[in-house]
């Protein structure tokens, strides 16, 4: 996400969820402001693309080139 407030809010939401599930402090969520850096991460094998419509095709193509599994909202292009 390019909106740093939404990005940090989501990070906190996920970390809080895992902390409640495990009962331990959890601070391990990595955040990305640039989808290309996320796609370069070899530890990530799948992506969910839920961007504004005009970004769907570009990110899906780049993800496919990197060998990622893709869940894509409509429209696909």
PDB file of N, CA and C in Angstrom:
ATOM      1  N   UNK A   1       0.849  -1.180   0.000  1.00  0.00           N
ATOM      2  CA  UNK A   1       0.000   0.000   0.000  1.00  0.00           C
ATOM      3  C   UNK A   1       0.886   1.231   0.000  1.00  0.00           C
ATOM      4  N   UNK A   2       0.534   2.216  -0.764  1.00  0.00           N
ATOM      5  CA  UNK A   2       1.314   3.447  -0.797  1.00  0.00           C
ATOM      6  C   UNK A   2       0.873   4.420   0.288  1.00  0.00           C
ATOM      7  N   UNK A   3      -0.253   4.156   0.928  1.00  0.00           N
ATOM      8  CA  UNK A   3      -0.742   4.990   2.029  1.00  0.00           C
ATOM      9  C   UNK A   3      -0.121   4.462   3.319  1.00  0.00           C
ATOM     10  N   UNK A   4       0.850   5.199   3.857  1.00  0.00           N
ATOM     11  CA  UNK A   4       1.608   4.701   5.017  1.00  0.00           C
ATOM     12  C   UNK A   4       0.724   4.485   6.239  1.00  0.00           C
ATOM     13  N   UNK A   5      -0.330   5.270   6.417  1.00  0.00           N
ATOM     14  CA  UNK A   5      -1.224   5.068   7.565  1.00  0.00           C
ATOM     15  C   UNK A   5      -1.948   3.731   7.431  1.00  0.00           C
ATOM     16  N   UNK A   6      -2.499   3.453   6.258  1.00  0.00           N
ATOM     17  CA  UNK A   6      -3.200   2.178   6.054  1.00  0.00           C
ATOM     18  C   UNK A   6      -2.239   1.006   6.161  1.00  0.00           C
ATOM     19  N   UNK A   7      -1.034   1.193   5.654  1.00  0.00           N
ATOM     20  CA  UNK A   7      -0.014   0.151   5.704  1.00  0.00           C
ATOM     21  C   UNK A   7       0.329  -0.202   7.149  1.00  0.00           C
ATOM     22  N   UNK A   8       0.579   0.807   7.955  1.00  0.00           N
ATOM     23  CA  UNK A   8       0.916   0.568   9.362  1.00  0.00           C
ATOM     24  C   UNK A   8      -0.269   0.046  10.154  1.00  0.00           C
ATOM     25  N   UNK A   9      -1.489   0.523   9.848  1.00  0.00           N
ATOM     26  CA  UNK A   9      -2.688   0.008  10.517  1.00  0.00           C
ATOM     27  C   UNK A   9      -2.866  -1.487  10.245  1.00  0.00           C
ATOM     28  N   UNK A  10      -2.643  -1.895   9.003  1.00  0.00           N
ATOM     29  CA  UNK A  10      -2.761  -3.313   8.643  1.00  0.00           C
ATOM     30  C   UNK A  10      -1.694  -4.146   9.343  1.00  0.00           C
ATOM     31  N   UNK A  11      -0.495  -3.616   9.434  1.00  0.00           N
ATOM     32  CA  UNK A  11       0.602  -4.316  10.121  1.00  0.00           C
ATOM     33  C   UNK A  11       0.235  -4.558  11.582  1.00  0.00           C
ATOM     34  N   UNK A  12      -0.267  -3.528  12.238  1.00  0.00           N
ATOM     35  CA  UNK A  12      -0.673  -3.643  13.643  1.00  0.00           C
ATOM     36  C   UNK A  12      -1.811  -4.651  13.792  1.00  0.00           C
ATOM     37  N   UNK A  13      -2.782  -4.615  12.888  1.00  0.00           N
ATOM     38  CA  UNK A  13      -3.913  -5.538  12.934  1.00  0.00           C
ATOM     39  C   UNK A  13      -3.443  -6.993  12.872  1.00  0.00           C
ATOM     40  N   UNK A  14      -2.534  -7.291  11.949  1.00  0.00           N
ATOM     41  CA  UNK A  14      -2.043  -8.663  11.788  1.00  0.00           C
ATOM     42  C   UNK A  14      -1.194  -9.075  12.989  1.00  0.00           C
ATOM     43  N   UNK A  15      -0.308  -8.204  13.434  1.00  0.00           N
ATOM     44  CA  UNK A  15       0.539  -8.539  14.582  1.00  0.00           C
ATOM     45  C   UNK A  15      -0.291  -8.749  15.846  1.00  0.00           C
ATOM     46  N   UNK A  16      -1.313  -7.919  16.043  1.00  0.00           N
ATOM     47  CA  UNK A  16      -2.198  -8.098  17.204  1.00  0.00           C
ATOM     48  C   UNK A  16      -2.952  -9.417  17.136  1.00  0.00           C
ATOM     49  N   UNK A  17      -3.408  -9.786  15.935  1.00  0.00           N
ATOM     50  CA  UNK A  17      -4.115 -11.051  15.764  1.00  0.00           C
ATOM     51  C   UNK A  17      -3.225 -12.232  16.162  1.00  0.00           C
ATOM     52  N   UNK A  18      -2.000 -12.257  15.655  1.00  0.00           N
ATOM     53  CA  UNK A  18      -1.089 -13.363  15.973  1.00  0.00           C
ATOM     54  C   UNK A  18      -0.664 -13.353  17.437  1.00  0.00           C
ATOM     55  N   UNK A  19      -0.571 -12.174  18.019  1.00  0.00           N
ATOM     56  CA  UNK A  19      -0.243 -12.099  19.444  1.00  0.00           C
ATOM     57  C   UNK A  19      -1.380 -12.685  20.281  1.00  0.00           C
ATOM     58  N   UNK A  20      -2.633 -12.389  19.931  1.00  0.00           N
ATOM     59  CA  UNK A  20      -3.773 -12.942  20.651  1.00  0.00           C
ATOM     60  C   UNK A  20      -3.865 -14.446  20.478  1.00  0.00           C
ATOM     61  N   UNK A  21      -3.580 -14.942  19.265  1.00  0.00           N
ATOM     62  CA  UNK A  21      -3.647 -16.387  19.009  1.00  0.00           C
ATOM     63  C   UNK A  21      -2.580 -17.151  19.772  1.00  0.00           C
ATOM     64  N   UNK A  22      -1.365 -16.588  19.839  1.00  0.00           N
ATOM     65  CA  UNK A  22      -0.254 -17.316  20.438  1.00  0.00           C
ATOM     66  C   UNK A  22      -0.021 -16.954  21.902  1.00  0.00           C
ATOM     67  N   UNK A  23      -0.516 -15.786  22.325  1.00  0.00           N
ATOM     68  CA  UNK A  23      -0.275 -15.334  23.687  1.00  0.00           C
ATOM     69  C   UNK A  23       1.114 -14.743  23.879  1.00  0.00           C
ATOM     70  N   UNK A  24       1.862 -14.618  22.777  1.00  0.00           N
ATOM     71  CA  UNK A  24       3.214 -14.068  22.834  1.00  0.00           C
ATOM     72  C   UNK A  24       3.281 -12.809  21.979  1.00  0.00           C
ATOM     73  N   UNK A  25       4.236 -11.956  22.294  1.00  0.00           N
ATOM     74  CA  UNK A  25       4.444 -10.767  21.483  1.00  0.00           C
ATOM     75  C   UNK A  25       4.882 -11.175  20.084  1.00  0.00           C
ATOM     76  N   UNK A  26       4.279 -10.587  19.069  1.00  0.00           N
ATOM     77  CA  UNK A  26       4.606 -10.922  17.686  1.00  0.00           C
ATOM     78  C   UNK A  26       4.906  -9.642  16.925  1.00  0.00           C
ATOM     79  N   UNK A  27       6.097  -9.516  16.422  1.00  0.00           N
ATOM     80  CA  UNK A  27       6.502  -8.343  15.633  1.00  0.00           C
ATOM     81  C   UNK A  27       7.285  -8.822  14.429  1.00  0.00           C
ATOM     82  N   UNK A  28       6.617  -9.486  13.486  1.00  0.00           N
ATOM     83  CA  UNK A  28       7.350 -10.046  12.369  1.00  0.00           C
ATOM     84  C   UNK A  28       6.782  -9.728  10.998  1.00  0.00           C
ATOM     85  N   UNK A  29       5.766  -8.865  10.926  1.00  0.00           N
ATOM     86  CA  UNK A  29       5.149  -8.580   9.639  1.00  0.00           C
ATOM     87  C   UNK A  29       6.000  -7.577   8.870  1.00  0.00           C
ATOM     88  N   UNK A  30       6.378  -7.958   7.658  1.00  0.00           N
ATOM     89  CA  UNK A  30       7.144  -7.064   6.795  1.00  0.00           C
ATOM     90  C   UNK A  30       6.164  -6.304   5.907  1.00  0.00           C
ATOM     91  N   UNK A  31       6.369  -5.009   5.786  1.00  0.00           N
ATOM     92  CA  UNK A  31       5.479  -4.192   4.967  1.00  0.00           C
ATOM     93  C   UNK A  31       6.218  -3.692   3.730  1.00  0.00           C
ATOM     94  N   UNK A  32       5.448  -3.472   2.674  1.00  0.00           N
ATOM     95  CA  UNK A  32       6.011  -3.034   1.397  1.00  0.00           C
ATOM     96  C   UNK A  32       5.225  -1.830   0.888  1.00  0.00           C
ATOM     97  N   UNK A  33       5.934  -0.795   0.487  1.00  0.00           N
ATOM     98  CA  UNK A  33       5.299   0.354  -0.159  1.00  0.00           C
ATOM     99  C   UNK A  33       5.375   0.232  -1.682  1.00  0.00           C
ATOM    100  N   UNK A  34       6.191  -0.681  -2.166  1.00  0.00           N
ATOM    101  CA  UNK A  34       6.390  -0.871  -3.600  1.00  0.00           C
ATOM    102  C   UNK A  34       6.158  -2.352  -3.924  1.00  0.00           C
ATOM    103  N   UNK A  35       5.147  -2.624  -4.738  1.00  0.00           N
ATOM    104  CA  UNK A  35       4.804  -4.017  -5.045  1.00  0.00           C
ATOM    105  C   UNK A  35       5.965  -4.766  -5.686  1.00  0.00           C
ATOM    106  N   UNK A  36       6.847  -4.072  -6.382  1.00  0.00           N
ATOM    107  CA  UNK A  36       7.978  -4.744  -7.039  1.00  0.00           C
ATOM    108  C   UNK A  36       8.929  -5.358  -6.020  1.00  0.00           C
ATOM    109  N   UNK A  37       9.108  -4.697  -4.890  1.00  0.00           N
ATOM    110  CA  UNK A  37       9.963  -5.253  -3.832  1.00  0.00           C
ATOM    111  C   UNK A  37       9.305  -6.488  -3.213  1.00  0.00           C
ATOM    112  N   UNK A  38       7.989  -6.457  -3.065  1.00  0.00           N
ATOM    113  CA  UNK A  38       7.264  -7.623  -2.558  1.00  0.00           C
ATOM    114  C   UNK A  38       7.429  -8.792  -3.518  1.00  0.00           C
ATOM    115  N   UNK A  39       7.277  -8.533  -4.811  1.00  0.00           N
ATOM    116  CA  UNK A  39       7.391  -9.606  -5.803  1.00  0.00           C
ATOM    117  C   UNK A  39       8.807 -10.153  -5.888  1.00  0.00           C
ATOM    118  N   UNK A  40       9.797  -9.361  -5.531  1.00  0.00           N
ATOM    119  CA  UNK A  40      11.186  -9.835  -5.539  1.00  0.00           C
ATOM    120  C   UNK A  40      11.495 -10.780  -4.374  1.00  0.00           C
ATOM    121  N   UNK A  41      10.646 -10.792  -3.347  1.00  0.00           N
ATOM    122  CA  UNK A  41      10.868 -11.634  -2.179  1.00  0.00           C
ATOM    123  C   UNK A  41      10.580 -13.095  -2.543  1.00  0.00           C
ATOM    124  N   UNK A  42      11.599 -13.921  -2.561  1.00  0.00           N
ATOM    125  CA  UNK A  42      11.451 -15.333  -2.939  1.00  0.00           C
ATOM    126  C   UNK A  42      10.685 -16.152  -1.898  1.00  0.00           C
ATOM    127  N   UNK A  43      10.521 -15.628  -0.676  1.00  0.00           N
ATOM    128  CA  UNK A  43       9.756 -16.323   0.354  1.00  0.00           C
ATOM    129  C   UNK A  43       8.247 -16.205   0.128  1.00  0.00           C
ATOM    130  N   UNK A  44       7.835 -15.285  -0.718  1.00  0.00           N
ATOM    131  CA  UNK A  44       6.414 -15.084  -1.019  1.00  0.00           C
ATOM    132  C   UNK A  44       6.086 -15.859  -2.284  1.00  0.00           C
ATOM    133  N   UNK A  45       5.124 -16.800  -2.170  1.00  0.00           N
ATOM    134  CA  UNK A  45       4.797 -17.603  -3.348  1.00  0.00           C
ATOM    135  C   UNK A  45       3.413 -17.305  -3.912  1.00  0.00           C
ATOM    136  N   UNK A  46       2.635 -16.452  -3.242  1.00  0.00           N
ATOM    137  CA  UNK A  46       1.303 -16.112  -3.731  1.00  0.00           C
ATOM    138  C   UNK A  46       0.961 -14.676  -3.353  1.00  0.00           C
ATOM    139  N   UNK A  47       0.148 -14.038  -4.199  1.00  0.00           N
ATOM    140  CA  UNK A  47      -0.272 -12.663  -3.930  1.00  0.00           C
ATOM    141  C   UNK A  47      -1.771 -12.537  -4.140  1.00  0.00           C
ATOM    142  N   UNK A  48      -2.379 -11.633  -3.398  1.00  0.00           N
ATOM    143  CA  UNK A  48      -3.765 -11.228  -3.589  1.00  0.00           C
ATOM    144  C   UNK A  48      -3.695  -9.794  -4.102  1.00  0.00           C
ATOM    145  N   UNK A  49      -4.228  -9.562  -5.281  1.00  0.00           N
ATOM    146  CA  UNK A  49      -4.169  -8.234  -5.879  1.00  0.00           C
ATOM    147  C   UNK A  49      -5.532  -7.568  -5.706  1.00  0.00           C
ATOM    148  N   UNK A  50      -5.575  -6.535  -4.876  1.00  0.00           N
ATOM    149  CA  UNK A  50      -6.820  -5.796  -4.629  1.00  0.00           C
ATOM    150  C   UNK A  50      -6.517  -4.299  -4.677  1.00  0.00           C
ATOM    151  N   UNK A  51      -6.015  -3.896  -5.813  1.00  0.00           N
ATOM    152  CA  UNK A  51      -5.627  -2.513  -6.058  1.00  0.00           C
ATOM    153  C   UNK A  51      -6.725  -1.814  -6.859  1.00  0.00           C
ATOM    154  N   UNK A  52      -6.590  -0.508  -7.101  1.00  0.00           N
ATOM    155  CA  UNK A  52      -7.505   0.130  -8.045  1.00  0.00           C
ATOM    156  C   UNK A  52      -7.428  -0.582  -9.403  1.00  0.00           C
ATOM    157  N   UNK A  53      -8.531  -0.594 -10.127  1.00  0.00           N
ATOM    158  CA  UNK A  53      -8.661  -1.379 -11.356  1.00  0.00           C
ATOM    159  C   UNK A  53      -7.527  -1.183 -12.348  1.00  0.00           C
ATOM    160  N   UNK A  54      -7.059   0.031 -12.517  1.00  0.00           N
ATOM    161  CA  UNK A  54      -6.049   0.283 -13.546  1.00  0.00           C
ATOM    162  C   UNK A  54      -4.687  -0.334 -13.228  1.00  0.00           C
ATOM    163  N   UNK A  55      -4.492  -0.849 -12.019  1.00  0.00           N
ATOM    164  CA  UNK A  55      -3.232  -1.503 -11.647  1.00  0.00           C
ATOM    165  C   UNK A  55      -3.296  -3.024 -11.755  1.00  0.00           C
ATOM    166  N   UNK A  56      -4.474  -3.602 -11.875  1.00  0.00           N
ATOM    167  CA  UNK A  56      -4.636  -5.059 -11.836  1.00  0.00           C
ATOM    168  C   UNK A  56      -3.742  -5.790 -12.828  1.00  0.00           C
ATOM    169  N   UNK A  57      -3.859  -5.441 -14.099  1.00  0.00           N
ATOM    170  CA  UNK A  57      -3.145  -6.196 -15.137  1.00  0.00           C
ATOM    171  C   UNK A  57      -1.634  -6.090 -14.976  1.00  0.00           C
ATOM    172  N   UNK A  58      -1.132  -4.892 -14.733  1.00  0.00           N
ATOM    173  CA  UNK A  58       0.312  -4.692 -14.623  1.00  0.00           C
ATOM    174  C   UNK A  58       0.906  -5.532 -13.491  1.00  0.00           C
ATOM    175  N   UNK A  59       0.290  -5.478 -12.320  1.00  0.00           N
ATOM    176  CA  UNK A  59       0.819  -6.224 -11.178  1.00  0.00           C
ATOM    177  C   UNK A  59       0.661  -7.727 -11.405  1.00  0.00           C
ATOM    178  N   UNK A  60      -0.450  -8.145 -11.992  1.00  0.00           N
ATOM    179  CA  UNK A  60      -0.653  -9.574 -12.271  1.00  0.00           C
ATOM    180  C   UNK A  60       0.395 -10.097 -13.246  1.00  0.00           C
ATOM    181  N   UNK A  61       0.702  -9.335 -14.275  1.00  0.00           N
ATOM    182  CA  UNK A  61       1.721  -9.757 -15.244  1.00  0.00           C
ATOM    183  C   UNK A  61       3.078  -9.879 -14.563  1.00  0.00           C
ATOM    184  N   UNK A  62       3.444  -8.878 -13.776  1.00  0.00           N
ATOM    185  CA  UNK A  62       4.732  -8.914 -13.073  1.00  0.00           C
ATOM    186  C   UNK A  62       4.792 -10.092 -12.092  1.00  0.00           C
ATOM    187  N   UNK A  63       3.674 -10.346 -11.385  1.00  0.00           N
ATOM    188  CA  UNK A  63       3.633 -11.470 -10.441  1.00  0.00           C
ATOM    189  C   UNK A  63       3.785 -12.797 -11.178  1.00  0.00           C
ATOM    190  N   UNK A  64       3.126 -12.929 -12.324  1.00  0.00           N
ATOM    191  CA  UNK A  64       3.243 -14.164 -13.107  1.00  0.00           C
ATOM    192  C   UNK A  64       4.672 -14.366 -13.599  1.00  0.00           C
ATOM    193  N   UNK A  65       5.305 -13.299 -14.030  1.00  0.00           N
ATOM    194  CA  UNK A  65       6.701 -13.397 -14.482  1.00  0.00           C
ATOM    195  C   UNK A  65       7.615 -13.858 -13.360  1.00  0.00           C
ATOM    196  N   UNK A  66       7.277 -13.525 -12.120  1.00  0.00           N
ATOM    197  CA  UNK A  66       8.086 -13.920 -10.962  1.00  0.00           C
ATOM    198  C   UNK A  66       7.684 -15.301 -10.442  1.00  0.00           C
ATOM    199  N   UNK A  67       6.691 -15.942 -11.082  1.00  0.00           N
ATOM    200  CA  UNK A  67       6.283 -17.288 -10.691  1.00  0.00           C
ATOM    201  C   UNK A  67       5.362 -17.341  -9.484  1.00  0.00           C
ATOM    202  N   UNK A  68       4.685 -16.258  -9.187  1.00  0.00           N
ATOM    203  CA  UNK A  68       3.789 -16.224  -8.026  1.00  0.00           C
ATOM    204  C   UNK A  68       2.418 -16.776  -8.400  1.00  0.00           C
ATOM    205  N   UNK A  69       1.751 -17.382  -7.436  1.00  0.00           N
ATOM    206  CA  UNK A  69       0.343 -17.725  -7.582  1.00  0.00           C
ATOM    207  C   UNK A  69      -0.431 -16.430  -7.378  1.00  0.00           C
ATOM    208  N   UNK A  70      -1.546 -16.267  -8.118  1.00  0.00           N
ATOM    209  CA  UNK A  70      -2.240 -14.983  -8.119  1.00  0.00           C
ATOM    210  C   UNK A  70      -3.722 -15.170  -7.857  1.00  0.00           C
ATOM    211  N   UNK A  71      -4.242 -14.397  -6.902  1.00  0.00           N
ATOM    212  CA  UNK A  71      -5.685 -14.230  -6.734  1.00  0.00           C
ATOM    213  C   UNK A  71      -5.955 -12.792  -7.120  1.00  0.00           C
ATOM    214  N   UNK A  72      -6.805 -12.587  -8.122  1.00  0.00           N
ATOM    215  CA  UNK A  72      -6.995 -11.254  -8.705  1.00  0.00           C
ATOM    216  C   UNK A  72      -8.463 -10.888  -8.719  1.00  0.00           C
ATOM    217  N   UNK A  73      -8.777  -9.702  -8.227  1.00  0.00           N
ATOM    218  CA  UNK A  73     -10.138  -9.196  -8.300  1.00  0.00           C
ATOM    219  C   UNK A  73     -10.457  -8.745  -9.720  1.00  0.00           C
ATOM    220  N   UNK A  74     -11.727  -8.717 -10.062  1.00  0.00           N
ATOM    221  CA  UNK A  74     -12.133  -8.226 -11.379  1.00  0.00           C
ATOM    222  C   UNK A  74     -11.958  -6.714 -11.420  1.00  0.00           C
ATOM    223  N   UNK A  75     -11.741  -6.102 -12.528  1.00  0.00           N
ATOM    224  CA  UNK A  75     -11.424  -6.683 -13.826  1.00  0.00           C
ATOM    225  C   UNK A  75      -9.961  -7.117 -13.879  1.00  0.00           C
ATOM    226  N   UNK A  76      -9.710  -8.125 -14.702  1.00  0.00           N
ATOM    227  CA  UNK A  76      -8.329  -8.621 -14.800  1.00  0.00           C
ATOM    228  C   UNK A  76      -7.494  -7.780 -15.748  1.00  0.00           C
ATOM    229  N   UNK A  77      -8.105  -6.978 -16.559  1.00  0.00           N
ATOM    230  CA  UNK A  77      -7.342  -6.079 -17.436  1.00  0.00           C
ATOM    231  C   UNK A  77      -8.210  -4.931 -17.891  1.00  0.00           C
TER     232      UNK A  77
END
